Amino acid sequence: MSDIGAMFRDGVTFIFGRDYVHEAVDLVFHSPLSFTFGNEDSKKGWLDVLIVGDPRTGKGKITEGYMGYYGVTSKAGAESLTYAGLVAAVYGNKDQRFIKWGLLPQCDQRFLLLDELSGMSPKDISSLTQIRDVGDCTIIKVERDSTTARVRLISLSNPRDAGNVRDTP
């Protein structure tokens, strides 16, 4: 892993001193959706990683370097996303309603970068726990439906309240 991280550091991202970030990003890109260990099947193999760092420390440039190398383009600014934008929304009229699946189900079995996670409400972030745990989205509103959302996810964030990592308790 350190050799692959060094290859990206020296030839793609040119961000030095952040080898652990290179390795974490690489693990997410190469995580399996599921796997068998011994005789036991694990239904969750995909990884999701939160990288918290001060502004301009290279976390976005590293992740986008990997995305460019692998030809991945799924990226969203979390500060403008709602729970409905990530999971699902119901629309229509009184006679007919439809479900529009959000970014997580749309990226099922693929990769998604959520940038500026600190701009998303803590309530919306915490409501994603079940989806991230099992990879299933269920919406129960006027309509009820479910789908899969097994997403290799990297979330990037600065510390909340414009502080620095060192100042965070």
Tab-separated table of C-alpha atoms in Angstrom:
chain	number	residue	atom	x	y	z
A	1	MET	CA	0.000	0.000	0.000
A	2	SER	CA	2.783	2.408	0.786
A	3	ASP	CA	4.266	1.832	-2.694
A	4	ILE	CA	0.939	2.628	-4.369
A	5	GLY	CA	0.486	5.684	-2.152
A	6	ALA	CA	4.003	6.839	-3.034
A	7	MET	CA	3.263	6.370	-6.742
A	8	PHE	CA	0.205	8.635	-6.444
A	9	ARG	CA	2.065	11.111	-4.222
A	10	ASP	CA	5.045	11.392	-6.570
A	11	GLY	CA	3.250	11.163	-9.909
A	12	VAL	CA	-0.367	12.276	-9.524
A	13	THR	CA	-1.169	14.434	-6.482
A	14	PHE	CA	2.215	15.909	-5.511
A	15	ILE	CA	0.949	16.192	-1.927
A	16	PHE	CA	3.718	15.173	0.460
A	17	GLY	CA	3.521	14.288	4.140
A	18	ARG	CA	0.002	12.852	3.853
A	19	ASP	CA	0.784	9.213	3.056
A	20	TYR	CA	-1.957	7.986	5.417
A	21	VAL	CA	-4.533	9.984	3.425
A	22	HIS	CA	-3.286	8.475	0.150
A	23	GLU	CA	-3.594	4.983	1.647
A	24	ALA	CA	-7.086	5.599	3.079
A	25	VAL	CA	-8.352	6.924	-0.265
A	26	ASP	CA	-6.826	3.966	-2.107
A	27	LEU	CA	-8.521	1.509	0.270
A	28	VAL	CA	-11.929	3.045	-0.431
A	29	PHE	CA	-11.444	2.810	-4.199
A	30	HIS	CA	-10.479	-0.861	-3.960
A	31	SER	CA	-12.908	-2.068	-1.308
A	32	PRO	CA	-15.142	-4.979	-2.372
A	33	LEU	CA	-18.901	-4.745	-2.079
A	34	SER	CA	-18.955	-8.000	-0.102
A	35	PHE	CA	-16.591	-10.833	0.732
A	36	THR	CA	-16.336	-14.256	2.306
A	37	PHE	CA	-14.021	-14.802	5.264
A	38	GLY	CA	-13.660	-18.450	6.206
A	39	ASN	CA	-17.175	-19.849	5.920
A	40	GLU	CA	-18.902	-16.579	6.708
A	41	ASP	CA	-20.279	-14.153	4.144
A	42	SER	CA	-19.943	-10.470	4.920
A	43	LYS	CA	-22.597	-8.433	3.172
A	44	LYS	CA	-20.701	-5.193	3.698
A	45	GLY	CA	-17.249	-4.834	2.255
A	46	TRP	CA	-17.425	-1.321	0.841
A	47	LEU	CA	-15.720	1.380	2.855
A	48	ASP	CA	-16.707	4.891	3.697
A	49	VAL	CA	-14.113	7.240	5.099
A	50	LEU	CA	-14.330	10.660	6.691
A	51	ILE	CA	-11.208	12.789	6.278
A	52	VAL	CA	-11.161	15.819	8.553
A	53	GLY	CA	-8.422	18.382	8.112
A	54	ASP	CA	-7.702	22.046	8.103
A	55	PRO	CA	-8.303	23.961	4.853
A	56	ARG	CA	-5.605	23.638	2.200
A	57	THR	CA	-4.004	20.497	3.640
A	58	GLY	CA	-4.455	18.444	0.459
A	59	LYS	CA	-7.390	16.194	1.336
A	60	GLY	CA	-9.439	17.309	-1.693
A	61	LYS	CA	-6.508	17.330	-4.084
A	62	ILE	CA	-5.507	13.796	-3.070
A	63	THR	CA	-9.034	12.424	-3.491
A	64	GLU	CA	-9.565	14.216	-6.799
A	65	GLY	CA	-6.191	12.919	-8.023
A	66	TYR	CA	-7.395	9.360	-7.491
A	67	MET	CA	-10.742	10.198	-9.107
A	68	GLY	CA	-8.990	11.576	-12.192
A	69	TYR	CA	-6.669	8.585	-12.395
A	70	TYR	CA	-9.551	6.090	-12.192
A	71	GLY	CA	-11.966	8.139	-14.321
A	72	VAL	CA	-14.506	8.687	-11.538
A	73	THR	CA	-16.610	11.847	-11.543
A	74	SER	CA	-19.251	11.396	-8.799
A	75	LYS	CA	-18.794	14.394	-6.516
A	76	ALA	CA	-21.142	16.658	-4.587
A	77	GLY	CA	-20.824	19.601	-2.229
A	78	ALA	CA	-22.446	18.450	1.003
A	79	GLU	CA	-23.190	21.991	2.159
A	80	SER	CA	-25.948	22.234	-0.449
A	81	LEU	CA	-27.335	18.710	0.033
A	82	THR	CA	-30.323	17.680	2.091
A	83	TYR	CA	-31.372	14.261	3.297
A	84	ALA	CA	-33.790	14.081	0.353
A	85	GLY	CA	-30.970	14.890	-2.065
A	86	LEU	CA	-28.868	12.091	-0.643
A	87	VAL	CA	-31.587	9.482	-0.129
A	88	ALA	CA	-34.916	10.145	-1.867
A	89	ALA	CA	-37.819	12.499	-2.372
A	90	VAL	CA	-41.471	11.957	-3.229
A	91	TYR	CA	-43.082	14.167	-5.843
A	92	GLY	CA	-46.226	14.259	-7.949
A	93	ASN	CA	-49.841	15.231	-7.381
A	94	LYS	CA	-52.693	13.843	-5.279
A	95	ASP	CA	-53.469	11.116	-7.838
A	96	GLN	CA	-49.984	9.940	-8.682
A	97	ARG	CA	-46.743	10.058	-6.731
A	98	PHE	CA	-43.221	9.087	-7.680
A	99	ILE	CA	-40.002	8.505	-5.809
A	100	LYS	CA	-36.844	10.203	-7.025
A	101	TRP	CA	-33.817	8.433	-5.579
A	102	GLY	CA	-30.982	10.618	-4.321
A	103	LEU	CA	-27.214	10.482	-4.768
A	104	LEU	CA	-26.517	7.474	-2.548
A	105	PRO	CA	-28.834	5.057	-4.402
A	106	GLN	CA	-27.793	6.560	-7.749
A	107	CYS	CA	-24.167	5.680	-6.910
A	108	ASP	CA	-24.940	2.102	-5.834
A	109	GLN	CA	-21.860	-0.111	-6.342
A	110	ARG	CA	-19.777	2.925	-7.262
A	111	PHE	CA	-17.877	5.787	-5.642
A	112	LEU	CA	-19.035	9.167	-4.321
A	113	LEU	CA	-17.065	12.104	-2.930
A	114	LEU	CA	-18.927	14.377	-0.530
A	115	ASP	CA	-16.963	17.572	-0.086
A	116	GLU	CA	-17.457	20.083	2.757
A	117	LEU	CA	-19.374	17.682	5.004
A	118	SER	CA	-19.120	20.227	7.831
A	119	GLY	CA	-21.679	22.299	5.910
A	120	MET	CA	-24.312	19.572	6.208
A	121	SER	CA	-26.596	19.488	9.221
A	122	PRO	CA	-25.559	17.035	11.954
A	123	LYS	CA	-29.139	15.687	11.965
A	124	ASP	CA	-28.955	14.814	8.247
A	125	ILE	CA	-25.546	13.180	8.716
A	126	SER	CA	-26.724	11.054	11.645
A	127	SER	CA	-29.820	9.927	9.742
A	128	LEU	CA	-27.550	8.223	7.187
A	129	THR	CA	-26.153	5.717	9.704
A	130	GLN	CA	-28.537	2.864	8.847
A	131	ILE	CA	-28.059	3.368	5.104
A	132	ARG	CA	-24.263	3.360	5.442
A	133	ASP	CA	-24.376	0.319	7.742
A	134	VAL	CA	-26.425	-2.032	5.575
A	135	GLY	CA	-26.491	-0.362	2.144
A	136	ASP	CA	-30.281	-0.185	1.899
A	137	CYS	CA	-32.399	2.936	1.421
A	138	THR	CA	-36.013	2.765	2.482
A	139	ILE	CA	-38.348	5.687	2.125
A	140	ILE	CA	-41.638	5.717	3.995
A	141	LYS	CA	-43.639	8.799	3.129
A	142	VAL	CA	-46.845	8.858	1.115
A	143	GLU	CA	-45.176	6.125	-0.945
A	144	ARG	CA	-42.971	3.331	0.361
A	145	ASP	CA	-40.074	1.797	-1.517
A	146	SER	CA	-36.532	0.594	-0.997
A	147	THR	CA	-33.375	0.188	-3.027
A	148	THR	CA	-29.695	-0.461	-2.468
A	149	ALA	CA	-27.006	2.133	-1.748
A	150	ARG	CA	-23.712	0.278	-1.417
A	151	VAL	CA	-21.479	3.268	-2.022
A	152	ARG	CA	-17.739	3.598	-1.642
A	153	LEU	CA	-17.878	6.985	0.037
A	154	ILE	CA	-15.258	9.556	0.949
A	155	SER	CA	-16.449	12.565	2.918
A	156	LEU	CA	-14.129	15.533	3.307
A	157	SER	CA	-14.589	18.076	6.048
A	158	ASN	CA	-12.941	21.000	7.712
A	159	PRO	CA	-13.506	21.273	11.466
A	160	ARG	CA	-16.903	22.756	12.269
A	161	ASP	CA	-17.143	26.407	13.276
A	162	ALA	CA	-14.087	27.378	11.185
A	163	GLY	CA	-11.725	26.081	13.855
A	164	ASN	CA	-8.539	24.103	13.376
A	165	VAL	CA	-8.014	20.401	14.001
A	166	ARG	CA	-5.679	21.188	16.908
A	167	ASP	CA	-8.398	23.278	18.559
A	168	THR	CA	-10.980	20.471	18.404
A	169	PRO	CA	-11.551	18.789	21.800
